[in-house]
Every structure is written in structure tokens, then in C-alpha cells.
Amino acid sequence: MNDLEMARRFYCDVLGAGFLMRTDNEFFKKVGRPPMAPDAQSVFHISLVFGGATRVDLFQQTFGQATPAQPHPHYAFRILPRDLPKWKVRLEAEGVPTEGPFQLGPPGQASLYFNDPFGNHLELACMGYLEKIPVQTPDFSRIVWPEYSKGNRS
């Protein structure tokens, strides 16, 4: 991802993560480290917290995302079964293409797939889902953001 502010807005405002900190040249100055080149790969990042415990660091880089149709790597977040339909509505209201929910595991398992604005594949997964849903794998080409499909990953 090459736009940390866009990443912060998506992960905090859309997915509900808590913002912990930003590591950039201002941060380096405060802690006595020398500055890095603005286009440094995998140095500048934001740190987020999910559920009060899980920390995720998102690094500025121009490489590393899966191709639109490539299913892995992707990152899954466990949610409550009752929240899966709410998440689908919330994501789609924000203009985020989704795929699912689908059952890929045992009965009661459900997954909803989507991408962040940079093409990183994400999954919301739960057990104990009572609604009847298709048993099938997602079509990752259906969750590509229009901007990403044009080659713009920011």
C-alpha cells in the first residue's frame, strides 16, 4: 500500500480498528532516528488495534499485494455469526465489493470476502452461522475495486 492515510481511513473508519501510531519521519525525529527517503519500502507504517488486542502494522510499499484473481495470501478476522450480514451491508454501503457469504468449511461456517483499497484480500469468518448459504469458493476477481483494476493501487 502506498497511501497510509487512505489505509488508516479504511481500516479505522470502515473496519473499526483503533489507531495506535504512525511511524514516519516525524516519528523518527521524535525518537532520535535519522530520516528515511520518502519512497523507502517497508519502513513507514501505521499500527492499528483490532478488538483491543490484535495489533496490525500496515506498511507503505509499492509491491506485495496479491493479483486480483489470486486467492492467497489473505487475512481473516473472526466475527460473531450474527454480525456477518451487518458487515456485508456496511461494506457495500461504503462501496466495498464483497463476495459471499459462502460456506467453505463444516456446516455453520461462513465467510465474507473483500479487498482493502490496495488489493489486499480480507475475509470475515465465523462459525455457528444459521442461514442457508452457498457452498462454494469466492471469485476473487469480483471483489476488485474499480481503481485497483485499472492498475491504481492508491
JSON list of C-alpha atoms in Angstrom, two decimals:
[
{"chain": "A", "resi": 1, "resn": "MET", "atom": "CA", "xyz": [0.00, 0.00, 0.00]},
{"chain": "A", "resi": 2, "resn": "ASN", "atom": "CA", "xyz": [1.34, 3.37, -0.84]},
{"chain": "A", "resi": 3, "resn": "ASP", "atom": "CA", "xyz": [-1.09, 5.75, 0.91]},
{"chain": "A", "resi": 4, "resn": "LEU", "atom": "CA", "xyz": [-1.00, 5.33, 4.69]},
{"chain": "A", "resi": 5, "resn": "GLU", "atom": "CA", "xyz": [-3.73, 7.93, 5.30]},
{"chain": "A", "resi": 6, "resn": "MET", "atom": "CA", "xyz": [-6.10, 6.07, 2.96]},
{"chain": "A", "resi": 7, "resn": "ALA", "atom": "CA", "xyz": [-5.20, 2.85, 4.77]},
{"chain": "A", "resi": 8, "resn": "ARG", "atom": "CA", "xyz": [-5.92, 4.47, 8.15]},
{"chain": "A", "resi": 9, "resn": "ARG", "atom": "CA", "xyz": [-9.32, 5.72, 6.96]},
{"chain": "A", "resi": 10, "resn": "PHE", "atom": "CA", "xyz": [-10.31, 2.33, 5.54]},
{"chain": "A", "resi": 11, "resn": "TYR", "atom": "CA", "xyz": [-9.14, 0.19, 8.44]},
{"chain": "A", "resi": 12, "resn": "CYS", "atom": "CA", "xyz": [-10.32, 2.60, 11.18]},
{"chain": "A", "resi": 13, "resn": "ASP", "atom": "CA", "xyz": [-13.42, 4.20, 9.69]},
{"chain": "A", "resi": 14, "resn": "VAL", "atom": "CA", "xyz": [-14.77, 1.22, 7.71]},
{"chain": "A", "resi": 15, "resn": "LEU", "atom": "CA", "xyz": [-13.45, -1.81, 9.63]},
{"chain": "A", "resi": 16, "resn": "GLY", "atom": "CA", "xyz": [-13.44, -0.22, 13.10]},
{"chain": "A", "resi": 17, "resn": "ALA", "atom": "CA", "xyz": [-9.77, -0.64, 14.03]},
{"chain": "A", "resi": 18, "resn": "GLY", "atom": "CA", "xyz": [-8.27, 1.62, 16.66]},
{"chain": "A", "resi": 19, "resn": "PHE", "atom": "CA", "xyz": [-5.39, 3.84, 15.55]},
{"chain": "A", "resi": 20, "resn": "LEU", "atom": "CA", "xyz": [-2.29, 3.20, 17.66]},
{"chain": "A", "resi": 21, "resn": "MET", "atom": "CA", "xyz": [0.51, 5.14, 15.96]},
{"chain": "A", "resi": 22, "resn": "ARG", "atom": "CA", "xyz": [2.14, 6.24, 12.73]},
{"chain": "A", "resi": 23, "resn": "THR", "atom": "CA", "xyz": [5.82, 5.58, 12.04]},
{"chain": "A", "resi": 24, "resn": "ASP", "atom": "CA", "xyz": [7.18, 8.18, 9.61]},
{"chain": "A", "resi": 25, "resn": "ASN", "atom": "CA", "xyz": [9.99, 10.74, 9.55]},
{"chain": "A", "resi": 26, "resn": "GLU", "atom": "CA", "xyz": [8.23, 12.86, 12.20]},
{"chain": "A", "resi": 27, "resn": "PHE", "atom": "CA", "xyz": [8.21, 9.82, 14.47]},
{"chain": "A", "resi": 28, "resn": "PHE", "atom": "CA", "xyz": [11.86, 9.09, 13.69]},
{"chain": "A", "resi": 29, "resn": "LYS", "atom": "CA", "xyz": [12.75, 12.69, 14.57]},
{"chain": "A", "resi": 30, "resn": "LYS", "atom": "CA", "xyz": [10.97, 12.39, 17.95]},
{"chain": "A", "resi": 31, "resn": "VAL", "atom": "CA", "xyz": [12.81, 9.19, 18.85]},
{"chain": "A", "resi": 32, "resn": "GLY", "atom": "CA", "xyz": [16.22, 10.31, 17.58]},
{"chain": "A", "resi": 33, "resn": "ARG", "atom": "CA", "xyz": [16.43, 8.17, 14.46]},
{"chain": "A", "resi": 34, "resn": "PRO", "atom": "CA", "xyz": [17.72, 9.56, 11.16]},
{"chain": "A", "resi": 35, "resn": "PRO", "atom": "CA", "xyz": [15.12, 10.28, 8.47]},
{"chain": "A", "resi": 36, "resn": "MET", "atom": "CA", "xyz": [14.43, 7.82, 5.67]},
{"chain": "A", "resi": 37, "resn": "ALA", "atom": "CA", "xyz": [13.81, 8.55, 2.00]},
{"chain": "A", "resi": 38, "resn": "PRO", "atom": "CA", "xyz": [10.10, 9.31, 1.37]},
{"chain": "A", "resi": 39, "resn": "ASP", "atom": "CA", "xyz": [9.84, 6.34, -1.00]},
{"chain": "A", "resi": 40, "resn": "ALA", "atom": "CA", "xyz": [11.53, 3.88, 1.37]},
{"chain": "A", "resi": 41, "resn": "GLN", "atom": "CA", "xyz": [9.95, 0.45, 1.07]},
{"chain": "A", "resi": 42, "resn": "SER", "atom": "CA", "xyz": [8.59, -1.31, 4.17]},
{"chain": "A", "resi": 43, "resn": "VAL", "atom": "CA", "xyz": [9.73, 1.38, 6.64]},
{"chain": "A", "resi": 44, "resn": "PHE", "atom": "CA", "xyz": [6.87, 3.85, 7.11]},
{"chain": "A", "resi": 45, "resn": "HIS", "atom": "CA", "xyz": [3.74, 2.30, 8.56]},
{"chain": "A", "resi": 46, "resn": "ILE", "atom": "CA", "xyz": [0.68, 2.70, 10.72]},
{"chain": "A", "resi": 47, "resn": "SER", "atom": "CA", "xyz": [-0.14, 0.47, 13.67]},
{"chain": "A", "resi": 48, "resn": "LEU", "atom": "CA", "xyz": [-3.76, -0.43, 14.34]},
{"chain": "A", "resi": 49, "resn": "VAL", "atom": "CA", "xyz": [-5.51, -2.46, 17.02]},
{"chain": "A", "resi": 50, "resn": "PHE", "atom": "CA", "xyz": [-8.47, -4.77, 16.41]},
{"chain": "A", "resi": 51, "resn": "GLY", "atom": "CA", "xyz": [-10.63, -5.92, 19.29]},
{"chain": "A", "resi": 52, "resn": "GLY", "atom": "CA", "xyz": [-8.39, -4.22, 21.82]},
{"chain": "A", "resi": 53, "resn": "ALA", "atom": "CA", "xyz": [-5.68, -6.86, 21.50]},
{"chain": "A", "resi": 54, "resn": "THR", "atom": "CA", "xyz": [-4.65, -7.73, 17.95]},
{"chain": "A", "resi": 55, "resn": "ARG", "atom": "CA", "xyz": [-2.11, -5.31, 16.51]},
{"chain": "A", "resi": 56, "resn": "VAL", "atom": "CA", "xyz": [-1.77, -4.99, 12.75]},
{"chain": "A", "resi": 57, "resn": "ASP", "atom": "CA", "xyz": [1.00, -2.95, 11.12]},
{"chain": "A", "resi": 58, "resn": "LEU", "atom": "CA", "xyz": [0.35, -1.72, 7.59]},
{"chain": "A", "resi": 59, "resn": "PHE", "atom": "CA", "xyz": [3.50, -0.78, 5.70]},
{"chain": "A", "resi": 60, "resn": "GLN", "atom": "CA", "xyz": [3.96, 1.68, 2.87]},
{"chain": "A", "resi": 61, "resn": "GLN", "atom": "CA", "xyz": [5.21, -0.21, -0.15]},
{"chain": "A", "resi": 62, "resn": "THR", "atom": "CA", "xyz": [4.64, -0.47, -3.87]},
{"chain": "A", "resi": 63, "resn": "PHE", "atom": "CA", "xyz": [4.81, -4.27, -4.03]},
{"chain": "A", "resi": 64, "resn": "GLY", "atom": "CA", "xyz": [3.49, -7.35, -2.33]},
{"chain": "A", "resi": 65, "resn": "GLN", "atom": "CA", "xyz": [-0.25, -7.40, -2.89]},
{"chain": "A", "resi": 66, "resn": "ALA", "atom": "CA", "xyz": [-1.86, -10.45, -4.42]},
{"chain": "A", "resi": 67, "resn": "THR", "atom": "CA", "xyz": [-3.08, -10.19, -8.00]},
{"chain": "A", "resi": 68, "resn": "PRO", "atom": "CA", "xyz": [-6.84, -9.62, -8.24]},
{"chain": "A", "resi": 69, "resn": "ALA", "atom": "CA", "xyz": [-7.69, -13.27, -9.00]},
{"chain": "A", "resi": 70, "resn": "GLN", "atom": "CA", "xyz": [-5.08, -14.82, -6.67]},
{"chain": "A", "resi": 71, "resn": "PRO", "atom": "CA", "xyz": [-6.82, -16.14, -3.51]},
{"chain": "A", "resi": 72, "resn": "HIS", "atom": "CA", "xyz": [-3.77, -16.12, -1.22]},
{"chain": "A", "resi": 73, "resn": "PRO", "atom": "CA", "xyz": [-2.42, -14.56, 0.79]},
{"chain": "A", "resi": 74, "resn": "HIS", "atom": "CA", "xyz": [-5.47, -13.19, 2.51]},
{"chain": "A", "resi": 75, "resn": "TYR", "atom": "CA", "xyz": [-6.14, -12.20, 6.09]},
{"chain": "A", "resi": 76, "resn": "ALA", "atom": "CA", "xyz": [-9.15, -13.46, 8.02]},
{"chain": "A", "resi": 77, "resn": "PHE", "atom": "CA", "xyz": [-10.85, -11.88, 11.00]},
{"chain": "A", "resi": 78, "resn": "ARG", "atom": "CA", "xyz": [-13.17, -13.90, 13.24]},
{"chain": "A", "resi": 79, "resn": "ILE", "atom": "CA", "xyz": [-16.53, -12.29, 13.92]},
{"chain": "A", "resi": 80, "resn": "LEU", "atom": "CA", "xyz": [-19.80, -13.35, 15.53]},
{"chain": "A", "resi": 81, "resn": "PRO", "atom": "CA", "xyz": [-22.25, -15.11, 13.20]},
{"chain": "A", "resi": 82, "resn": "ARG", "atom": "CA", "xyz": [-24.98, -12.55, 13.92]},
{"chain": "A", "resi": 83, "resn": "ASP", "atom": "CA", "xyz": [-22.67, -9.78, 12.69]},
{"chain": "A", "resi": 84, "resn": "LEU", "atom": "CA", "xyz": [-21.88, -11.22, 9.25]},
{"chain": "A", "resi": 85, "resn": "PRO", "atom": "CA", "xyz": [-24.99, -9.79, 7.48]},
{"chain": "A", "resi": 86, "resn": "LYS", "atom": "CA", "xyz": [-24.36, -6.41, 9.14]},
{"chain": "A", "resi": 87, "resn": "TRP", "atom": "CA", "xyz": [-20.79, -6.38, 7.87]},
{"chain": "A", "resi": 88, "resn": "LYS", "atom": "CA", "xyz": [-21.92, -7.18, 4.32]},
{"chain": "A", "resi": 89, "resn": "VAL", "atom": "CA", "xyz": [-24.35, -4.24, 4.40]},
{"chain": "A", "resi": 90, "resn": "ARG", "atom": "CA", "xyz": [-21.77, -1.94, 5.99]},
{"chain": "A", "resi": 91, "resn": "LEU", "atom": "CA", "xyz": [-19.02, -2.77, 3.50]},
{"chain": "A", "resi": 92, "resn": "GLU", "atom": "CA", "xyz": [-21.28, -2.46, 0.47]},
{"chain": "A", "resi": 93, "resn": "ALA", "atom": "CA", "xyz": [-22.66, 0.87, 1.78]},
{"chain": "A", "resi": 94, "resn": "GLU", "atom": "CA", "xyz": [-19.04, 2.09, 1.78]},
{"chain": "A", "resi": 95, "resn": "GLY", "atom": "CA", "xyz": [-18.63, 0.99, -1.85]},
{"chain": "A", "resi": 96, "resn": "VAL", "atom": "CA", "xyz": [-16.54, -2.09, -0.99]},
{"chain": "A", "resi": 97, "resn": "PRO", "atom": "CA", "xyz": [-17.27, -5.01, -3.34]},
{"chain": "A", "resi": 98, "resn": "THR", "atom": "CA", "xyz": [-17.97, -8.24, -1.42]},
{"chain": "A", "resi": 99, "resn": "GLU", "atom": "CA", "xyz": [-18.23, -11.91, -2.29]},
{"chain": "A", "resi": 100, "resn": "GLY", "atom": "CA", "xyz": [-20.31, -14.19, -0.10]},
{"chain": "A", "resi": 101, "resn": "PRO", "atom": "CA", "xyz": [-21.16, -15.23, 2.46]},
{"chain": "A", "resi": 102, "resn": "PHE", "atom": "CA", "xyz": [-20.12, -18.72, 1.44]},
{"chain": "A", "resi": 103, "resn": "GLN", "atom": "CA", "xyz": [-19.55, -21.93, 3.33]},
{"chain": "A", "resi": 104, "resn": "LEU", "atom": "CA", "xyz": [-16.10, -23.37, 2.73]},
{"chain": "A", "resi": 105, "resn": "GLY", "atom": "CA", "xyz": [-15.80, -25.41, 5.91]},
{"chain": "A", "resi": 106, "resn": "PRO", "atom": "CA", "xyz": [-18.13, -27.53, 8.03]},
{"chain": "A", "resi": 107, "resn": "PRO", "atom": "CA", "xyz": [-21.83, -26.74, 8.41]},
{"chain": "A", "resi": 108, "resn": "GLY", "atom": "CA", "xyz": [-22.26, -23.44, 10.23]},
{"chain": "A", "resi": 109, "resn": "GLN", "atom": "CA", "xyz": [-19.04, -21.95, 8.86]},
{"chain": "A", "resi": 110, "resn": "ALA", "atom": "CA", "xyz": [-19.44, -18.76, 6.81]},
{"chain": "A", "resi": 111, "resn": "SER", "atom": "CA", "xyz": [-17.02, -16.36, 5.15]},
{"chain": "A", "resi": 112, "resn": "LEU", "atom": "CA", "xyz": [-17.38, -12.96, 3.52]},
{"chain": "A", "resi": 113, "resn": "TYR", "atom": "CA", "xyz": [-14.55, -11.83, 1.24]},
{"chain": "A", "resi": 114, "resn": "PHE", "atom": "CA", "xyz": [-13.48, -8.33, 0.18]},
{"chain": "A", "resi": 115, "resn": "ASN", "atom": "CA", "xyz": [-10.37, -6.30, -0.60]},
{"chain": "A", "resi": 116, "resn": "ASP", "atom": "CA", "xyz": [-8.92, -3.22, 1.00]},
{"chain": "A", "resi": 117, "resn": "PRO", "atom": "CA", "xyz": [-8.33, -0.26, -1.36]},
{"chain": "A", "resi": 118, "resn": "PHE", "atom": "CA", "xyz": [-4.85, -1.61, -2.18]},
{"chain": "A", "resi": 119, "resn": "GLY", "atom": "CA", "xyz": [-5.91, -5.07, -3.34]},
{"chain": "A", "resi": 120, "resn": "ASN", "atom": "CA", "xyz": [-5.12, -6.96, -0.14]},
{"chain": "A", "resi": 121, "resn": "HIS", "atom": "CA", "xyz": [-7.59, -9.82, 0.24]},
{"chain": "A", "resi": 122, "resn": "LEU", "atom": "CA", "xyz": [-9.56, -9.88, 3.51]},
{"chain": "A", "resi": 123, "resn": "GLU", "atom": "CA", "xyz": [-12.08, -12.31, 4.97]},
{"chain": "A", "resi": 124, "resn": "LEU", "atom": "CA", "xyz": [-14.63, -12.11, 7.77]},
{"chain": "A", "resi": 125, "resn": "ALA", "atom": "CA", "xyz": [-15.26, -15.63, 9.06]},
{"chain": "A", "resi": 126, "resn": "CYS", "atom": "CA", "xyz": [-17.49, -17.20, 11.68]},
{"chain": "A", "resi": 127, "resn": "MET", "atom": "CA", "xyz": [-18.80, -20.50, 12.99]},
{"chain": "A", "resi": 128, "resn": "GLY", "atom": "CA", "xyz": [-22.41, -21.07, 14.02]},
{"chain": "A", "resi": 129, "resn": "TYR", "atom": "CA", "xyz": [-23.98, -19.26, 11.05]},
{"chain": "A", "resi": 130, "resn": "LEU", "atom": "CA", "xyz": [-27.57, -20.48, 10.75]},
{"chain": "A", "resi": 131, "resn": "GLU", "atom": "CA", "xyz": [-28.63, -19.02, 7.39]},
{"chain": "A", "resi": 132, "resn": "LYS", "atom": "CA", "xyz": [-28.52, -21.25, 4.32]},
{"chain": "A", "resi": 133, "resn": "ILE", "atom": "CA", "xyz": [-25.67, -20.09, 2.10]},
{"chain": "A", "resi": 134, "resn": "PRO", "atom": "CA", "xyz": [-23.93, -21.48, -0.99]},
{"chain": "A", "resi": 135, "resn": "VAL", "atom": "CA", "xyz": [-21.13, -23.99, -0.51]},
{"chain": "A", "resi": 136, "resn": "GLN", "atom": "CA", "xyz": [-18.55, -22.57, -2.91]},
{"chain": "A", "resi": 137, "resn": "THR", "atom": "CA", "xyz": [-15.28, -20.74, -3.19]},
{"chain": "A", "resi": 138, "resn": "PRO", "atom": "CA", "xyz": [-15.23, -16.99, -3.83]},
{"chain": "A", "resi": 139, "resn": "ASP", "atom": "CA", "xyz": [-14.43, -15.46, -7.19]},
{"chain": "A", "resi": 140, "resn": "PHE", "atom": "CA", "xyz": [-11.70, -13.02, -6.20]},
{"chain": "A", "resi": 141, "resn": "SER", "atom": "CA", "xyz": [-11.99, -11.16, -9.49]},
{"chain": "A", "resi": 142, "resn": "ARG", "atom": "CA", "xyz": [-15.44, -9.95, -8.31]},
{"chain": "A", "resi": 143, "resn": "ILE", "atom": "CA", "xyz": [-14.05, -8.06, -5.31]},
{"chain": "A", "resi": 144, "resn": "VAL", "atom": "CA", "xyz": [-11.62, -5.86, -7.23]},
{"chain": "A", "resi": 145, "resn": "TRP", "atom": "CA", "xyz": [-12.16, -2.16, -6.64]},
{"chain": "A", "resi": 146, "resn": "PRO", "atom": "CA", "xyz": [-12.58, -0.25, -9.92]},
{"chain": "A", "resi": 147, "resn": "GLU", "atom": "CA", "xyz": [-9.50, 1.89, -9.17]},
{"chain": "A", "resi": 148, "resn": "TYR", "atom": "CA", "xyz": [-7.39, -1.19, -8.43]},
{"chain": "A", "resi": 149, "resn": "SER", "atom": "CA", "xyz": [-8.45, -2.98, -11.61]},
{"chain": "A", "resi": 150, "resn": "LYS", "atom": "CA", "xyz": [-7.13, -0.01, -13.61]},
{"chain": "A", "resi": 151, "resn": "GLY", "atom": "CA", "xyz": [-3.71, -0.51, -12.04]},
{"chain": "A", "resi": 152, "resn": "ASN", "atom": "CA", "xyz": [-4.06, 2.29, -9.47]},
{"chain": "A", "resi": 153, "resn": "ARG", "atom": "CA", "xyz": [-3.32, 0.79, -6.06]},
{"chain": "A", "resi": 154, "resn": "SER", "atom": "CA", "xyz": [-3.74, 4.01, -4.16]}
]
